[in-house]
Amino acid sequence: MSDTPRTVRPGVYEHYKGAKYFVLGLSRNTETGEVCVVYRPLYETDWPQLVHREARMFFEEVVVDGRRVPRFRCLE
């Protein structure tokens, strides 16, 4: 768990595919200890307004067109 972020800056983030989200903060699963980033989409959806993703995955880099880019990048 040492590589799991302990803080996240709230604000608008952009997914590498272009969608924007508002990050609220971090949560921890009380059963597993897993740390997640809690955020909401800034576009119309028909699914729950608050979603989460494992923090390790939220902050990782992905390869797009041969380049490594952050999965989400802070815009604020």
XYZ file of C-alpha atoms in Angstrom:
76
model
C 0.000 0.000 0.000
C 3.025 2.280 0.125
C 2.463 3.438 -3.472
C -1.184 4.336 -2.772
C -1.755 8.119 -2.641
C -2.795 9.426 0.768
C -4.272 12.661 -0.594
C -5.863 13.930 -3.784
C -6.557 17.500 -4.831
C -10.325 18.008 -5.281
C -11.292 19.622 -8.579
C -11.844 18.993 -12.276
C -9.886 16.186 -13.913
C -9.861 15.067 -17.523
C -9.759 11.396 -18.509
C -7.311 10.599 -21.295
C -10.313 9.939 -23.594
C -11.583 13.500 -22.997
C -14.449 13.230 -20.493
C -14.298 15.551 -17.485
C -14.997 14.654 -13.870
C -15.078 16.430 -10.530
C -12.921 14.650 -7.938
C -14.307 14.850 -4.401
C -11.614 12.988 -2.485
C -10.445 9.579 -1.355
C -12.352 6.769 0.332
C -11.235 3.561 1.988
C -13.089 0.254 1.892
C -13.476 -0.741 5.541
C -13.379 -4.456 4.696
C -10.402 -4.588 2.306
C -8.531 -1.351 3.045
C -8.579 -0.486 -0.668
C -8.197 3.272 -1.284
C -10.349 4.744 -4.056
C -10.814 8.139 -5.681
C -14.440 9.331 -5.483
C -15.635 11.497 -8.358
C -18.669 12.481 -10.394
C -19.023 12.929 -14.130
C -19.485 16.458 -15.452
C -21.784 15.186 -18.185
C -25.290 13.709 -18.275
C -25.458 10.025 -17.299
C -28.142 7.466 -16.558
C -26.023 5.774 -13.880
C -25.174 6.803 -10.313
C -23.727 10.284 -9.996
C -20.900 9.301 -7.641
C -18.406 6.727 -8.831
C -15.037 5.497 -7.628
C -11.909 3.918 -9.022
C -9.019 2.295 -7.216
C -6.537 5.121 -6.494
C -3.616 3.133 -7.882
C -5.446 2.849 -11.217
C -6.733 6.450 -11.179
C -3.186 7.821 -10.928
C -1.455 5.372 -13.283
C -0.239 6.149 -16.784
C -1.646 4.522 -19.922
C -0.154 4.212 -23.393
C -1.970 6.183 -26.099
C -0.564 6.293 -29.632
C 2.767 5.073 -28.289
C 2.973 7.784 -25.585
C 2.595 7.366 -21.839
C -0.029 9.764 -20.483
C -1.840 10.012 -17.135
C -5.198 8.217 -17.042
C -6.618 11.375 -15.394
C -5.001 14.812 -15.280
C -5.948 17.675 -13.010
C -7.174 20.760 -14.901
C -7.273 23.108 -11.905
